[in-house]
C-alpha atoms as an extended CHARMM CRD file, in Angstrom:
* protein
*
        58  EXT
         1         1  UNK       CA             19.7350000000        0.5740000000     -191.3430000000  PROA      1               0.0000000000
         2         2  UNK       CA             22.6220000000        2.4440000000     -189.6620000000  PROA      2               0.0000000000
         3         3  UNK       CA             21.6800000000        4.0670000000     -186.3390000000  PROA      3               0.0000000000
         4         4  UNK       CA             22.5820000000        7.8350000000     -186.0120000000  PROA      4               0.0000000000
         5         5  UNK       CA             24.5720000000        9.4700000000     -183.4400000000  PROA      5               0.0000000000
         6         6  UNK       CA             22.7970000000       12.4700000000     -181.2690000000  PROA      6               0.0000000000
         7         7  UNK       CA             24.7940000000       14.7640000000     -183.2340000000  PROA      7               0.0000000000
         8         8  UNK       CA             23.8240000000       13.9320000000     -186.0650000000  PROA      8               0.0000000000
         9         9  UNK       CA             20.1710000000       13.5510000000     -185.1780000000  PROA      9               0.0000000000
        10        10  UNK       CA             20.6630000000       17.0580000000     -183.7020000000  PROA      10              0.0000000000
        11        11  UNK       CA             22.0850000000       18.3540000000     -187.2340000000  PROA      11              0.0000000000
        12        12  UNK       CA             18.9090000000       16.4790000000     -189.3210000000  PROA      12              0.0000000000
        13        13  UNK       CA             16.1460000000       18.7370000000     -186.2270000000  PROA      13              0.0000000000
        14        14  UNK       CA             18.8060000000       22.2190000000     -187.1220000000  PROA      14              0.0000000000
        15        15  UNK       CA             18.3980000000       21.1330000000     -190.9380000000  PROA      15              0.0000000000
        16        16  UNK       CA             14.7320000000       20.9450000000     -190.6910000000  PROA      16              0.0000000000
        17        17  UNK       CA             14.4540000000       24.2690000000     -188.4920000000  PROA      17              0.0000000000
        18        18  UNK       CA             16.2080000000       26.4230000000     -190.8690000000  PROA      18              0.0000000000
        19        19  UNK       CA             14.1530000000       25.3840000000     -193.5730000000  PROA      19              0.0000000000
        20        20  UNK       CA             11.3860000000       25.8040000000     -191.8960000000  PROA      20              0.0000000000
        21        21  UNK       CA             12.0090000000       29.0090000000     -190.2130000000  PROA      21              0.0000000000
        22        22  UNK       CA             13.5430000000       30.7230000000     -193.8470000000  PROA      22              0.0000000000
        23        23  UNK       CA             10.0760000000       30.0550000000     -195.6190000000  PROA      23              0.0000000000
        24        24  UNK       CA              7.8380000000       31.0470000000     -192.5170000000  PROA      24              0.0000000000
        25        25  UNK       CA             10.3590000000       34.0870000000     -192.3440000000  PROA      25              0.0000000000
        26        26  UNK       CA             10.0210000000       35.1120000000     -196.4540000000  PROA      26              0.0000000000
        27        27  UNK       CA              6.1100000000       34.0080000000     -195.8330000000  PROA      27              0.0000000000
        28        28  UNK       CA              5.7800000000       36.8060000000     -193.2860000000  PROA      28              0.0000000000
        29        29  UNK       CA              7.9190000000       39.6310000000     -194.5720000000  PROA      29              0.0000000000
        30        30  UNK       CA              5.6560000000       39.0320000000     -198.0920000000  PROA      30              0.0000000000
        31        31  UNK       CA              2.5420000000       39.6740000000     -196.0010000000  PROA      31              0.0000000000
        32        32  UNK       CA              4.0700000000       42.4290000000     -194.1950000000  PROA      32              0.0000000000
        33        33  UNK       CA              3.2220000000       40.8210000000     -190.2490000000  PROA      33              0.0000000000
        34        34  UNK       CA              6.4870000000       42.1950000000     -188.0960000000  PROA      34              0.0000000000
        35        35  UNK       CA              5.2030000000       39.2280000000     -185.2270000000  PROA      35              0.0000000000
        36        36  UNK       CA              5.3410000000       36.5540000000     -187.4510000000  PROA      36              0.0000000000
        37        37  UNK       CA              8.8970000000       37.6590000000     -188.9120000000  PROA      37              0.0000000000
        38        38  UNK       CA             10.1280000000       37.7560000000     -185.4450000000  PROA      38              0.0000000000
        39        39  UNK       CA              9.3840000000       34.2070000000     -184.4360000000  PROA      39              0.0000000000
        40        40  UNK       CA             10.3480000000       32.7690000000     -187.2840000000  PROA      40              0.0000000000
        41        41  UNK       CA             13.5860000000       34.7330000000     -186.6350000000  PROA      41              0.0000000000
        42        42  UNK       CA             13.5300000000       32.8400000000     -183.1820000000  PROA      42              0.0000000000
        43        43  UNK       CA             13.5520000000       29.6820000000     -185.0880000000  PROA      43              0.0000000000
        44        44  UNK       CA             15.9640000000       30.4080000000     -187.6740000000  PROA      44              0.0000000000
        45        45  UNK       CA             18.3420000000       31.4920000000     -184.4360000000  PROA      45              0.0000000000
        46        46  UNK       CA             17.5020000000       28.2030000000     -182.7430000000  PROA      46              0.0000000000
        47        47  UNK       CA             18.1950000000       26.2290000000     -185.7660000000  PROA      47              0.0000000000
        48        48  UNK       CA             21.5970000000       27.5290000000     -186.0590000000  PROA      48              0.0000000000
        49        49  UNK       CA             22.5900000000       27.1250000000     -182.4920000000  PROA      49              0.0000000000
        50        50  UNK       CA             21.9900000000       23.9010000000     -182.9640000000  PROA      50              0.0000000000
        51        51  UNK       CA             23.1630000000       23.0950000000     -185.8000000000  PROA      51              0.0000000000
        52        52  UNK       CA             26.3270000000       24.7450000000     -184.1890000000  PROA      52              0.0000000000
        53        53  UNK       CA             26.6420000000       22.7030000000     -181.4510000000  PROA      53              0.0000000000
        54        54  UNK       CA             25.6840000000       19.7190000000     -183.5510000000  PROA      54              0.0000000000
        55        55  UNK       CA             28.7720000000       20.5160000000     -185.4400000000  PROA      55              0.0000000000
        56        56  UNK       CA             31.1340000000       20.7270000000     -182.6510000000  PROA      56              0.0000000000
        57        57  UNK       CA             30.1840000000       17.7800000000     -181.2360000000  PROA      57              0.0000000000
        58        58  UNK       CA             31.0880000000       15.7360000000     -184.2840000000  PROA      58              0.0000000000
């Protein structure tokens, strides 16, 4: 098996924050909770910074 580079490791953690933070985001605006939208608005923010950098590094 091929090893991966760090920016591509970096892109598969971004990959797997934005998913995560998009359904824990639609999760929390369906049950109305303005706290929980927020932090999952952190994560979707950290996600794509990463993913960003992830990208420029390639």
């Amino acid at each position: 098996m091929a090893e991966l580079s760090p920016s591509q490791r970096t892109a598969s953690t971004a990959r797997f924050l934005l998913g995560t933070g998009s359904l824990v985001a639609l999760e929390a605006m369906w049950q109305g909770s303005v706290a929980r939208t927020l932090i999952a608005s952190a994560v979707l923010a950290m996600g794509g910074t990463l993913l960003f950098f992830a990208k420029r590094a390639d």
